[in-house]
CSV table of C-alpha atoms and ligand atoms in Angstrom, one decimal:
chain,number,residue,atom,x,y,z
A,1,UNK,CA,2.4,-27.4,-0.1
A,2,UNK,CA,4.7,-28.6,2.5
A,3,UNK,CA,6.6,-31.7,1.4
A,4,UNK,CA,5.9,-35.0,3.6
A,5,UNK,CA,9.2,-35.4,4.9
A,6,UNK,CA,9.8,-32.5,6.2
A,7,UNK,CA,5.9,-32.4,7.8
A,8,UNK,CA,5.9,-34.5,10.7
A,9,UNK,CA,2.9,-35.9,11.5
A,10,UNK,CA,0.8,-35.2,14.4
A,11,UNK,CA,1.0,-37.1,17.4
A,12,UNK,CA,-0.2,-36.6,20.8
A,13,UNK,CA,2.5,-36.5,22.8
A,14,UNK,CA,2.4,-39.4,25.5
A,15,UNK,CA,5.2,-37.8,27.8
A,16,UNK,CA,6.0,-34.1,28.4
A,17,UNK,CA,9.1,-32.3,27.3
A,18,UNK,CA,11.6,-33.9,25.4
A,19,UNK,CA,14.6,-35.4,26.7
A,20,UNK,CA,16.8,-32.8,25.3
A,21,UNK,CA,15.0,-29.8,27.3
A,22,UNK,CA,15.8,-31.4,30.6
A,23,UNK,CA,19.4,-30.4,29.9
A,24,UNK,CA,18.9,-26.8,30.6
A,25,UNK,CA,16.7,-25.3,33.0
A,26,UNK,CA,13.1,-24.4,31.9
A,27,UNK,CA,12.4,-20.8,32.7
A,28,UNK,CA,8.9,-20.8,30.7
A,29,UNK,CA,6.9,-23.4,31.6
A,30,UNK,CA,3.8,-21.6,29.9
A,31,UNK,CA,5.5,-21.1,26.6
A,32,UNK,CA,5.9,-24.6,24.5
A,33,UNK,CA,7.3,-23.3,20.8
A,34,UNK,CA,7.3,-25.5,17.6
A,35,UNK,CA,9.8,-24.0,14.9
A,36,UNK,CA,8.8,-24.9,11.0
A,37,UNK,CA,11.8,-26.4,9.0
A,38,UNK,CA,10.4,-25.4,6.0
A,39,UNK,CA,12.4,-22.7,4.3
A,40,UNK,CA,14.1,-22.5,7.8
A,41,UNK,CA,16.0,-25.9,7.0
A,42,UNK,CA,17.1,-28.4,9.6
A,43,UNK,CA,20.0,-27.4,10.2
A,44,UNK,CA,19.3,-23.7,11.1
A,45,UNK,CA,16.1,-25.2,12.8
A,46,UNK,CA,18.6,-27.6,15.0
A,47,UNK,CA,20.5,-24.7,15.9
A,48,UNK,CA,17.4,-22.0,16.5
A,49,UNK,CA,16.2,-25.1,19.1
A,50,UNK,CA,19.1,-25.4,20.8
A,51,UNK,CA,19.6,-21.4,21.3
A,52,UNK,CA,15.9,-21.5,22.7
A,53,UNK,CA,16.3,-24.4,24.8
A,54,UNK,CA,19.8,-22.6,26.3
A,55,UNK,CA,17.6,-19.3,26.9
A,56,UNK,CA,14.9,-21.6,29.0
A,57,UNK,CA,12.2,-21.9,26.2
A,58,UNK,CA,10.9,-25.7,25.9
A,59,UNK,CA,10.9,-26.1,22.2
A,60,UNK,CA,9.1,-29.3,21.1
A,61,UNK,CA,9.9,-31.6,17.9
A,62,UNK,CA,6.9,-32.5,17.3
A,63,UNK,CA,3.5,-30.2,16.4
A,64,UNK,CA,1.0,-31.1,18.7
A,65,UNK,CA,-2.1,-29.5,20.9
A,66,UNK,CA,0.4,-29.0,23.4
A,67,UNK,CA,2.4,-26.2,21.4
A,68,UNK,CA,1.5,-22.4,22.1
A,69,UNK,CA,3.5,-20.8,19.4
A,70,UNK,CA,4.2,-22.2,16.1
A,71,UNK,CA,7.1,-20.3,14.6
A,72,UNK,CA,7.7,-20.1,11.1
A,73,UNK,CA,10.6,-18.4,8.5
A,74,UNK,CA,7.7,-18.8,5.8
A,75,UNK,CA,5.8,-15.5,5.6
A,76,UNK,CA,3.7,-17.1,3.0
A,77,UNK,CA,0.4,-17.4,5.1
A,78,UNK,CA,-1.7,-19.7,2.6
A,79,UNK,CA,0.9,-22.7,2.5
A,80,UNK,CA,1.7,-22.3,6.1
A,81,UNK,CA,-2.3,-22.6,7.0
A,82,UNK,CA,-3.3,-24.8,4.7
A,83,UNK,CA,-0.3,-26.9,6.3
A,84,UNK,CA,-1.3,-26.4,9.8
A,85,UNK,CA,-5.2,-27.1,9.0
A,86,UNK,CA,-4.1,-30.2,7.8
A,87,UNK,CA,-2.2,-31.4,10.7
A,88,UNK,CA,-5.7,-32.7,12.8
A,89,UNK,CA,-5.1,-30.5,15.6
A,90,UNK,CA,-7.9,-29.8,18.1
A,91,UNK,CA,-7.1,-26.4,19.2
A,92,UNK,CA,-5.4,-24.9,16.5
A,93,UNK,CA,-7.3,-21.8,17.1
A,94,UNK,CA,-5.2,-21.6,20.1
A,95,UNK,CA,-1.8,-21.7,18.7
A,96,UNK,CA,0.0,-18.5,18.0
A,97,UNK,CA,1.4,-18.9,14.9
A,98,UNK,CA,4.4,-16.2,14.3
A,99,UNK,CA,6.6,-14.8,12.1
A,100,UNK,CA,10.7,-15.5,12.9
A,101,UNK,CA,10.9,-11.7,14.1
A,102,UNK,CA,8.9,-12.8,17.5
A,103,UNK,CA,11.6,-15.6,17.9
A,104,UNK,CA,14.5,-13.6,17.4
A,105,UNK,CA,12.9,-10.5,19.7
A,106,UNK,CA,12.2,-13.3,22.4
A,107,UNK,CA,15.9,-14.6,22.0
A,108,UNK,CA,17.0,-10.9,22.1
A,109,UNK,CA,15.1,-10.3,25.5
A,110,UNK,CA,15.5,-13.2,27.1
A,111,UNK,CA,12.0,-14.0,27.5
A,112,UNK,CA,9.3,-14.5,25.5
A,113,UNK,CA,8.2,-11.2,23.4
A,114,UNK,CA,5.0,-9.7,24.2
A,115,UNK,CA,2.8,-10.8,20.6
A,116,UNK,CA,2.5,-7.9,18.4
A,117,UNK,CA,0.6,-7.3,15.3
A,118,UNK,CA,3.4,-7.3,13.1
A,119,UNK,CA,4.4,-10.6,14.5
A,120,UNK,CA,1.5,-12.7,13.3
A,121,UNK,CA,0.9,-14.9,10.6
A,122,UNK,CA,-2.6,-14.4,9.5
A,123,UNK,CA,-5.0,-17.1,8.5
A,124,UNK,CA,-6.1,-15.7,5.2
A,125,UNK,CA,-7.9,-19.3,4.2
A,126,UNK,CA,-11.3,-19.3,4.2
A,127,UNK,CA,-12.6,-21.4,7.0
A,128,UNK,CA,-15.2,-22.8,4.3
A,129,UNK,CA,-16.5,-22.1,0.9
A,130,UNK,CA,-19.4,-19.8,2.0
A,131,UNK,CA,-17.6,-18.2,4.9
A,132,UNK,CA,-16.2,-14.8,5.3
A,133,UNK,CA,-12.7,-13.9,3.5
A,134,UNK,CA,-12.2,-10.9,5.8
A,135,UNK,CA,-9.9,-11.7,8.5
A,136,UNK,CA,-11.6,-12.4,12.3
A,137,UNK,CA,-13.1,-9.4,14.2
A,138,UNK,CA,-10.5,-9.8,17.1
A,139,UNK,CA,-7.5,-10.3,14.7
A,140,UNK,CA,-6.5,-7.7,12.2
A,141,UNK,CA,-4.9,-8.9,9.0
A,142,UNK,CA,-1.7,-8.1,8.0
A,143,UNK,CA,-3.2,-7.1,4.3
A,144,UNK,CA,-5.0,-3.8,3.8
A,145,UNK,CA,-7.0,-5.0,1.5
A,146,UNK,CA,-8.9,-7.6,4.2
A,147,UNK,CA,-9.6,-4.7,6.3
A,148,UNK,CA,-12.3,-2.0,6.1
A,149,UNK,CA,-10.6,1.5,7.2
A,150,UNK,CA,-12.7,4.7,6.6
A,151,UNK,CA,-11.4,8.2,7.0
A,152,UNK,CA,-12.3,8.7,10.4
A,153,UNK,CA,-9.7,5.3,11.7
A,154,UNK,CA,-6.6,6.1,9.9
A,155,UNK,CA,-3.3,5.4,11.4
A,156,UNK,CA,-5.0,4.1,14.3
A,157,UNK,CA,-2.2,1.3,14.7
A,158,UNK,CA,0.7,3.9,14.1
A,159,UNK,CA,-0.8,6.3,16.5
A,160,UNK,CA,-1.1,3.1,19.4
A,161,UNK,CA,2.8,3.0,18.5
A,162,UNK,CA,3.5,6.5,19.3
A,163,UNK,CA,1.5,6.8,22.5
A,164,UNK,CA,2.9,3.2,23.9
A,165,UNK,CA,6.1,4.8,24.6
A,166,UNK,CA,8.1,4.0,21.2
A,167,UNK,CA,7.7,7.7,19.9
A,168,UNK,CA,11.2,8.5,21.5
A,169,UNK,CA,13.6,7.7,17.8
A,170,UNK,CA,10.7,8.6,15.7
A,171,UNK,CA,10.2,12.1,17.4
A,172,UNK,CA,14.0,12.2,17.2
A,173,UNK,CA,14.5,11.5,13.3
A,174,UNK,CA,11.4,13.5,12.3
A,175,UNK,CA,12.8,16.5,14.7
A,176,UNK,CA,16.1,16.4,12.9
A,177,UNK,CA,17.6,19.1,10.8
A,178,UNK,CA,18.0,16.6,7.9
A,179,UNK,CA,14.4,15.2,8.1
A,180,UNK,CA,13.0,18.7,8.2
A,181,UNK,CA,14.7,20.1,5.6
A,182,UNK,CA,14.2,17.3,3.0
A,183,UNK,CA,10.3,17.5,3.6
A,184,UNK,CA,10.5,21.2,3.1
A,185,UNK,CA,12.2,20.7,-0.4
A,186,UNK,CA,10.3,17.4,-1.1
A,187,UNK,CA,6.8,19.5,-0.6
A,188,UNK,CA,7.6,21.2,-4.1
A,189,UNK,CA,6.1,20.1,-7.0
A,190,UNK,CA,8.5,18.5,-9.1
A,191,UNK,CA,11.0,17.9,-6.7
A,192,UNK,CA,11.8,14.4,-5.5
A,193,UNK,CA,13.8,12.9,-2.7
A,194,UNK,CA,16.9,12.6,-5.1
A,195,UNK,CA,16.9,16.6,-5.8
A,196,UNK,CA,15.9,17.2,-1.9
A,197,UNK,CA,18.9,15.1,-0.9
A,198,UNK,CA,21.1,16.9,-3.8
A,199,UNK,CA,20.1,20.0,-2.6
A,200,UNK,CA,20.8,19.1,1.4
A,201,UNK,CA,24.3,18.3,0.7
A,202,UNK,CA,24.9,21.6,-1.3
A,203,UNK,CA,24.3,23.0,2.4
A,204,UNK,CA,21.0,24.7,1.1
A,205,UNK,CA,18.2,24.7,3.9
A,206,UNK,CA,15.6,26.9,3.1
A,207,UNK,CA,13.6,28.0,-0.4
A,208,UNK,CA,15.7,31.3,-0.7
A,209,UNK,CA,18.8,29.2,-0.7
A,210,UNK,CA,17.7,27.3,-3.3
A,211,UNK,CA,16.7,30.3,-5.5
A,212,UNK,CA,19.9,32.3,-4.7
A,213,UNK,CA,21.7,29.4,-5.6
A,214,UNK,CA,23.4,30.0,-9.4
A,215,UNK,CA,24.4,26.4,-9.2
A,216,UNK,CA,20.6,25.3,-9.8
A,217,UNK,CA,18.7,24.7,-13.0
A,218,UNK,CA,15.0,24.5,-12.1
A,219,UNK,CA,13.5,22.5,-14.5
A,220,UNK,CA,9.9,23.6,-15.7
A,221,UNK,CA,8.2,21.7,-13.6
A,222,UNK,CA,9.5,23.1,-10.5
A,223,UNK,CA,9.4,26.3,-11.2
A,224,UNK,CA,5.6,26.4,-11.7
A,225,UNK,CA,5.9,24.2,-7.9
A,226,UNK,CA,7.4,27.1,-6.5
A,227,UNK,CA,5.8,29.9,-8.6
A,228,UNK,CA,2.1,28.3,-7.0
A,229,UNK,CA,3.8,27.4,-4.2
A,230,UNK,CA,1.3,28.9,-1.6
A,231,UNK,CA,-1.7,27.3,-3.6
A,232,UNK,CA,-0.8,23.9,-4.4
A,233,UNK,CA,0.4,23.2,-0.6
A,234,UNK,CA,-3.1,24.4,0.6
A,235,UNK,CA,-5.4,21.6,0.7
A,236,UNK,CA,-8.3,20.8,-2.0
A,237,UNK,CA,-11.4,20.6,-0.9
A,238,UNK,CA,-14.2,18.4,-2.0
A,239,UNK,CA,-16.3,21.1,-3.4
A,240,UNK,CA,-13.2,21.9,-5.2
A,241,UNK,CA,-12.8,18.8,-6.4
A,242,UNK,CA,-16.4,19.0,-7.7
A,243,UNK,CA,-15.8,22.0,-9.4
A,244,UNK,CA,-12.9,21.0,-11.4
A,245,UNK,CA,-15.4,17.8,-12.6
A,246,UNK,CA,-17.5,20.2,-13.8
A,247,UNK,CA,-15.1,21.9,-15.9
A,248,UNK,CA,-13.8,18.4,-17.3
A,249,UNK,CA,-17.4,17.9,-17.9
A,250,UNK,CA,-18.0,20.7,-19.9
A,251,UNK,CA,-14.7,20.1,-21.9
A,252,UNK,CA,-15.3,16.5,-22.8
A,253,UNK,CA,-18.7,16.9,-23.6
A,254,UNK,CA,-18.0,19.0,-26.4
A,255,UNK,CA,-16.8,16.3,-28.3
A,256,UNK,CA,-18.4,13.4,-27.2
A,257,UNK,CA,-21.4,12.4,-25.1
A,258,UNK,CA,-19.9,8.8,-24.9
A,259,UNK,CA,-17.7,9.7,-22.4
A,260,UNK,CA,-16.8,9.1,-18.9
A,261,UNK,CA,-15.2,11.1,-15.9
A,262,UNK,CA,-14.8,9.4,-13.1
A,263,UNK,CA,-13.7,10.8,-9.5
A,264,UNK,CA,-10.7,9.1,-8.3
A,265,UNK,CA,-8.0,9.6,-5.8
A,266,UNK,CA,-8.5,10.4,-2.1
A,267,UNK,CA,-11.6,12.0,-2.7
A,268,UNK,CA,-13.1,9.0,-4.2
A,269,UNK,CA,-12.6,7.4,-0.8
A,270,UNK,CA,-14.5,10.0,0.8
A,271,UNK,CA,-11.8,12.2,2.3
A,272,UNK,CA,-12.8,15.9,2.6
A,273,UNK,CA,-9.8,17.5,1.5
A,274,UNK,CA,-6.6,16.1,-0.5
A,275,UNK,CA,-3.2,17.4,-1.8
A,276,UNK,CA,-4.7,17.1,-5.6
A,277,UNK,CA,-7.6,16.0,-7.8
A,278,UNK,CA,-7.2,12.9,-9.6
A,279,UNK,CA,-10.0,11.7,-12.1
A,280,UNK,CA,-10.5,9.5,-15.0
A,281,UNK,CA,-11.7,10.4,-18.4
A,282,UNK,CA,-12.2,8.1,-21.2
A,283,UNK,CA,-14.7,6.7,-23.8
A,284,UNK,CA,-16.1,3.5,-24.1
A,285,UNK,CA,-14.8,3.7,-27.3
A,286,UNK,CA,-11.2,1.5,-27.5
A,287,UNK,CA,-8.7,3.6,-29.2
A,288,UNK,CA,-10.2,6.8,-28.7
A,289,UNK,CA,-9.3,7.9,-25.2
A,290,UNK,CA,-6.0,9.6,-26.0
A,291,UNK,CA,-8.0,11.9,-28.2
A,292,UNK,CA,-10.9,12.6,-26.0
A,293,UNK,CA,-7.5,13.6,-23.3
A,294,UNK,CA,-5.9,16.0,-25.7
A,295,UNK,CA,-9.0,17.6,-26.7
A,296,UNK,CA,-9.9,17.8,-22.7
A,297,UNK,CA,-6.2,19.7,-22.7
A,298,UNK,CA,-6.8,22.2,-25.4
A,299,UNK,CA,-10.5,23.3,-24.1
A,300,UNK,CA,-8.5,24.1,-21.1
A,301,UNK,CA,-5.8,25.9,-23.1
A,302,UNK,CA,-8.3,27.8,-25.0
A,303,UNK,CA,-10.3,29.0,-21.8
A,304,UNK,CA,-6.8,30.1,-20.7
A,305,UNK,CA,-6.7,28.2,-17.3
A,306,UNK,CA,-3.7,26.1,-17.9
A,307,UNK,CA,-0.8,27.1,-15.5
A,308,UNK,CA,1.3,23.8,-16.0
A,309,UNK,CA,0.7,21.0,-18.1
A,310,UNK,CA,2.6,17.6,-18.8
A,311,UNK,CA,1.3,15.4,-21.1
A,312,UNK,CA,2.7,11.9,-21.2
A,313,UNK,CA,1.2,9.7,-23.9
A,314,UNK,CA,0.3,6.1,-23.8
A,315,UNK,CA,3.1,3.6,-23.4
A,316,UNK,CA,0.6,0.7,-23.3
A,317,UNK,CA,1.1,-2.3,-25.2
A,318,UNK,CA,-0.1,-5.8,-24.6
A,319,UNK,CA,3.4,-7.3,-24.9
A,320,UNK,CA,4.1,-5.2,-21.6
A,321,UNK,CA,1.9,-7.1,-19.5
A,322,UNK,CA,2.0,-8.4,-17.0
A,323,UNK,CA,4.0,-5.9,-15.9
A,324,UNK,CA,6.5,-7.0,-13.2
A,325,UNK,CA,7.6,-3.8,-12.0
A,326,UNK,CA,6.7,-3.2,-8.4
A,327,UNK,CA,5.0,0.3,-8.0
A,328,UNK,CA,5.5,1.7,-11.1
A,329,UNK,CA,3.6,4.2,-13.0
A,330,UNK,CA,1.1,2.6,-15.2
A,331,UNK,CA,1.4,3.0,-19.2
A,332,UNK,CA,-1.9,4.5,-19.6
A,333,UNK,CA,-2.1,8.3,-21.4
A,334,UNK,CA,-2.0,10.8,-18.6
A,335,UNK,CA,-1.6,14.3,-17.9
A,336,UNK,CA,-0.4,16.4,-15.0
A,337,UNK,CA,-1.8,19.9,-14.5
A,338,UNK,CA,-1.9,23.2,-12.5
A,339,UNK,CA,-5.3,24.7,-13.2
A,340,UNK,CA,-6.6,27.9,-12.5
A,341,UNK,CA,-9.8,27.5,-10.8
A,342,UNK,CA,-12.4,30.4,-10.3
A,343,UNK,CA,-14.0,31.5,-7.0
A,344,UNK,CA,-17.7,31.5,-9.0
A,345,UNK,CA,-17.2,28.0,-10.1
A,346,UNK,CA,-17.1,26.4,-6.2
A,347,UNK,CA,-19.9,25.8,-4.3
A,348,UNK,CA,-19.3,28.0,-0.9
A,349,UNK,CA,-16.4,29.2,-2.3
A,350,UNK,CA,-12.7,29.2,-2.5
A,351,UNK,CA,-10.3,27.4,0.2
A,352,UNK,CA,-8.3,30.7,0.1
A,353,UNK,CA,-5.2,32.0,2.5
A,354,UNK,CA,-6.6,34.8,4.5
A,355,UNK,CA,-6.6,38.1,2.8
A,356,UNK,CA,-6.6,36.9,-0.6
A,357,UNK,CA,-9.1,38.4,-2.8
A,358,UNK,CA,-7.5,37.4,-6.1
A,359,UNK,CA,-10.9,35.2,-6.9
A,360,UNK,CA,-9.2,32.3,-8.0
A,361,UNK,CA,-6.4,29.7,-6.9
A,362,UNK,CA,-4.0,27.0,-8.3
A,363,UNK,CA,-5.1,23.8,-7.9
A,364,UNK,CA,-2.9,20.2,-8.9
A,365,UNK,CA,-5.2,18.2,-11.4
A,366,UNK,CA,-4.0,14.6,-12.2
A,367,UNK,CA,-6.2,13.4,-15.6
A,368,UNK,CA,-5.9,9.3,-16.9
A,369,UNK,CA,-7.4,7.8,-19.9
A,370,UNK,CA,-7.3,3.8,-19.6
A,371,UNK,CA,-8.9,2.1,-22.8
A,372,UNK,CA,-12.4,0.9,-21.5
A,373,UNK,CA,-11.1,-2.7,-21.2
A,374,UNK,CA,-8.9,-1.8,-18.7
A,375,UNK,CA,-11.2,0.6,-16.7
A,376,UNK,CA,-12.0,-1.4,-13.8
A,377,UNK,CA,-8.1,-1.9,-13.2
A,378,UNK,CA,-7.4,1.6,-13.7
A,379,UNK,CA,-9.9,2.9,-11.6
A,380,UNK,CA,-9.4,0.5,-8.5
A,381,UNK,CA,-5.5,1.7,-8.8
A,382,UNK,CA,-6.3,5.3,-9.0
A,383,UNK,CA,-8.7,5.2,-6.0
A,384,UNK,CA,-6.0,4.0,-4.0
A,385,UNK,CA,-4.8,4.6,-1.3
A,386,UNK,CA,-1.1,3.8,-1.9
A,387,UNK,CA,-0.9,1.4,1.1
A,388,UNK,CA,-4.5,-0.5,0.1
A,389,UNK,CA,-3.0,-0.9,-3.6
A,390,UNK,CA,0.3,-2.2,-2.1
A,391,UNK,CA,-1.3,-4.9,0.3
A,392,UNK,CA,-3.9,-5.5,-2.5
A,393,UNK,CA,-0.7,-6.2,-5.0
A,394,UNK,CA,0.8,-8.2,-2.4
A,395,UNK,CA,-2.0,-10.0,-1.5
A,396,UNK,CA,-2.5,-11.3,-5.1
A,397,UNK,CA,1.1,-12.4,-5.6
A,398,UNK,CA,1.6,-13.7,-1.9
A,399,UNK,CA,-1.5,-15.6,-1.4
A,400,UNK,CA,-2.9,-16.2,-4.9
A,401,UNK,CA,0.0,-16.7,-7.7
A,402,UNK,CA,-1.6,-13.4,-9.4
A,403,UNK,CA,-0.3,-10.4,-10.4
A,404,UNK,CA,-2.4,-7.6,-10.1
A,405,UNK,CA,-1.7,-3.9,-11.7
A,406,UNK,CA,-3.1,-0.8,-12.9
A,407,UNK,CA,-3.7,-2.9,-16.1
A,408,UNK,CA,-4.8,-6.1,-15.4
A,409,UNK,CA,-4.9,-9.4,-13.6
A,410,UNK,CA,-2.6,-12.2,-14.2
A,411,UNK,CA,-3.2,-15.9,-13.0
A,412,UNK,CA,0.2,-17.8,-12.9
A,413,UNK,CA,-0.9,-21.0,-11.8
A,414,UNK,CA,-3.3,-20.9,-14.7
A,415,UNK,CA,-1.1,-18.5,-17.2
A,416,UNK,CA,-3.9,-16.7,-17.8
A,417,UNK,CA,-5.4,-13.0,-18.2
A,418,UNK,CA,-8.6,-12.5,-15.9
A,419,UNK,CA,-11.3,-9.8,-17.4
A,420,UNK,CA,-12.7,-7.7,-15.2
A,421,UNK,CA,-15.5,-4.9,-16.3
A,422,UNK,CA,-16.1,-3.6,-12.2
A,423,UNK,CA,-14.0,-3.4,-9.2
A,424,UNK,CA,-16.2,-6.2,-7.9
A,425,UNK,CA,-15.3,-8.7,-10.4
A,426,UNK,CA,-11.2,-8.0,-9.6
A,427,UNK,CA,-12.3,-8.4,-5.4
A,428,UNK,CA,-13.7,-11.7,-6.5
A,429,UNK,CA,-11.2,-13.2,-8.8
A,430,UNK,CA,-9.0,-12.6,-5.8
A,431,UNK,CA,-11.5,-14.5,-3.5
A,432,UNK,CA,-11.9,-11.5,-1.5
A,433,UNK,CA,-15.2,-9.7,0.0
A,434,UNK,CA,-15.4,-6.5,-1.8
A,435,UNK,CA,-14.2,-3.5,-0.1
A,436,UNK,CA,-15.9,0.0,-0.7
A,437,UNK,CA,-13.7,3.0,-2.0
A,438,UNK,CA,-14.6,4.8,1.4
A,439,UNK,CA,-13.2,1.9,3.3
A,440,UNK,CA,-10.1,1.9,1.3
A,441,UNK,CA,-8.6,4.5,3.4
A,442,UNK,CA,-5.1,2.2,4.8
B,501,DCT,N1,-1.3,5.8,-7.7
B,501,DCT,C1,-1.3,4.9,-8.9
B,501,DCT,N2,0.0,4.8,-9.5
B,501,DCT,C2,1.3,5.4,-9.1
B,501,DCT,C3,0.8,6.4,-8.3
B,501,DCT,C4,-0.3,6.8,-7.2
B,501,DCT,O1,-2.2,4.1,-9.5
B,501,DCT,N3,2.7,5.5,-9.4
B,501,DCT,C5,-2.9,5.7,-7.8
B,501,DCT,C6,-2.4,5.6,-5.7
B,501,DCT,C7,-3.7,6.6,-5.6
B,501,DCT,C8,-4.0,7.2,-6.7
B,501,DCT,O2,-3.4,7.0,-7.6
B,501,DCT,C9,-3.8,9.0,-6.3
B,501,DCT,O3,-2.7,9.2,-5.9
B,501,DCT,P1,-2.4,10.5,-5.1
B,501,DCT,O4,-3.4,11.3,-5.5
B,501,DCT,O5,-0.7,10.5,-4.7
B,501,DCT,O6,-3.3,10.0,-3.4
B,501,DCT,P2,-4.3,10.5,-2.7
B,501,DCT,O7,-5.0,8.8,-2.4
B,501,DCT,O8,-5.3,11.2,-4.0
B,501,DCT,O9,-4.1,11.6,-2.0
B,501,DCT,P3,-4.5,12.9,-1.5
B,501,DCT,O10,-5.4,12.8,-1.3
B,501,DCT,O11,-3.7,13.4,-0.7
B,501,DCT,O12,-4.3,13.2,-3.2
B,502,MG,MG1,-5.2,12.6,-5.0
């Protein structure tokens, strides 16, 4: 909430621009700014006001219906909008509510900058209790969790940027030797940005450079990454993901009928291809999930289909919650695998390189086993997309004072965990309209 002393009460201005404005030549009659003092502070507000006026902008000290642009340094949309709505303006919908970045862009340009999406501070408050929490159709919410993004309209905004002439700098970076080399190295399973950077600084530029360098000791993961590079850098199809589901089903049903095998990741979001396959494997008996996962891995090993296996036991403990680490891996037992998938198991055959008649291919598979009371959170997190998850967490933190991760949802205001047995429950706790998995392709 905004403090009463810094929030000027709204009065209909009887006179046009203030006296101070008249000391400067007004160049932009059609633009009238109001700078929100909260977060900005009185002295910075005074300085920015003078700066803008010296460049020919009209800046009013009082918020009124004459204002065209409200500029705020506080990006917490909900408290800003709560205050704006309480100001009794007649035509708030006509006012652009903008982040300070629009102001600095305008000062730099010496004229009002064109309003871009990134400048907007969207109204995230519901207009009335029963109304939709999705952003109005015309405005695009800054949060991916308030947008419905199917697989066919991914990256539309970025593509627009590219087409509208800002691509020059982007293209220069993308075509640089450093970028291309890092991209090549990080495409190997087990090679992260740090290792890629180290190899680049050693003067290495190709896989043969890396493999011929005596000073490099590849770990087990990287060895498998190079060994199966051709297969695991080729896309996995939906049919192959489903075939892996059957393989997991068979293994899991050998020990218990009380089990859940659920496809997550990109394929649950309706993608036709992916870089790997992600499944949740668990049981409704809390505490038994780790056994189920170990059993599945053992089954795979007995069948001779494990090409690589990195099992990570549970590090889950209630005292670690809520997890404050942003973007951290979750604590559930999980396993990163490379499996051998037979052509005969896949509807329509394998996605193989031309001329490849081995009759099998290597595929990356991730398995995670959350205890059943955490299932909804794990399913939501592992379904992604990564960007959707990030925005959902950011929305929870910034707009609701809640902490969301793959284990739980914690309400900081109430000081309590909010239980959920379905994804719908989680969206409801956050006051968001439910977004279907295939609409989470942000
Ligand atoms: N995820 C997570 N915690 C992490 C990393 C990822 O919860 N530390 C989630 C986000 C998406 C999901 O797991 C699956 O990850 P990926 O397989 O990397 O993403 P994807 O959307 O399935 O992409 P692809 O289709 O290329 O596999
Ligand atoms: Mg995936």
